[in-house]
């Protein structure tokens, strides 16, 4: 399972990438590379600093490569 948080939701809370980056200990450039959703390594950090942020839990469907590993 994965927790999905929209990048725009986190940015709305902190108003810009620099403030968000400082809060979770990464660079603004890293945030600017995020897509629609925050990457897995940063999800826990975001949930810790914004406890009420909206998120979605999704179940990943196994791909053929995962089934043969």
C-alpha positions as a printed NumPy array, in Angstrom:
array([[  0.   ,   0.   ,   0.   ],
       [  1.057,   3.583,  -0.613],
       [  0.091,   6.903,   0.879],
       [ -0.42 ,   9.582,  -1.76 ],
       [ -0.213,  13.271,  -0.901],
       [ -0.577,  15.916,  -3.566],
       [  2.434,  18.18 ,  -3.935],
       [  0.111,  21.155,  -4.337],
       [ -1.479,  20.474,  -0.918],
       [  1.901,  20.638,   0.828],
       [  2.941,  23.737,  -1.111],
       [ -0.344,  25.461,  -0.271],
       [  0.355,  24.931,   3.419],
       [  3.87 ,  26.423,   3.317],
       [  3.202,  28.929,   0.501],
       [  6.433,  28.113,  -1.401],
       [  8.982,  25.378,  -2.068],
       [ 11.745,  27.054,  -0.047],
       [  9.763,  27.059,   3.194],
       [  8.569,  23.485,   2.667],
       [ 12.092,  22.3  ,   1.835],
       [ 13.531,  23.909,   4.948],
       [ 10.865,  22.305,   7.125],
       [ 11.522,  18.749,   5.903],
       [ 15.282,  19.033,   5.338],
       [ 15.61 ,  18.862,   1.563],
       [ 16.39 ,  21.387,  -1.176],
       [ 13.812,  23.484,  -3.016],
       [ 15.217,  22.005,  -6.225],
       [ 14.204,  18.533,  -5.032],
       [ 10.645,  19.734,  -4.454],
       [ 10.549,  21.322,  -7.896],
       [ 11.246,  17.864,  -9.349],
       [  8.265,  16.279,  -7.619],
       [  5.362,  15.426,  -9.852],
       [  1.695,  15.542,  -8.916],
       [  2.339,  13.448,  -5.806],
       [  5.048,  13.655,  -3.146],
       [  7.618,  10.836,  -3.487],
       [  7.479,   8.045,  -0.913],
       [ 10.665,   9.048,   1.001],
       [  9.151,  12.454,   1.851],
       [  5.58 ,  11.387,   2.669],
       [  6.314,  10.566,   6.312],
       [  8.121,  13.869,   6.821],
       [  5.181,  15.781,   5.35 ],
       [  2.678,  13.926,   7.53 ],
       [  4.781,  14.741,  10.604],
       [  4.856,  18.497,   9.949],
       [  1.298,  18.793,   8.57 ],
       [ -0.728,  16.247,  10.598],
       [ -4.056,  17.193,   9.01 ],
       [ -2.945,  17.078,   5.382],
       [ -5.241,  15.27 ,   2.955],
       [ -3.983,  11.932,   1.711],
       [ -5.157,   8.852,  -0.097],
       [ -4.155,   5.251,   0.583],
       [ -3.907,   3.072,  -2.502],
       [ -3.217,  -0.597,  -2.904],
       [ -0.567,  -1.298,  -5.498],
       [ -1.389,  -3.926,  -8.07 ],
       [  1.489,  -6.39 ,  -8.525],
       [  3.252,  -6.098, -11.857],
       [  4.619,  -9.182, -13.641],
       [  8.179,  -8.253, -12.59 ],
       [  7.14 ,  -8.239,  -8.92 ],
       [  5.498, -11.637,  -9.257],
       [  8.636, -13.301, -10.616],
       [ 11.107, -11.793,  -8.138]])
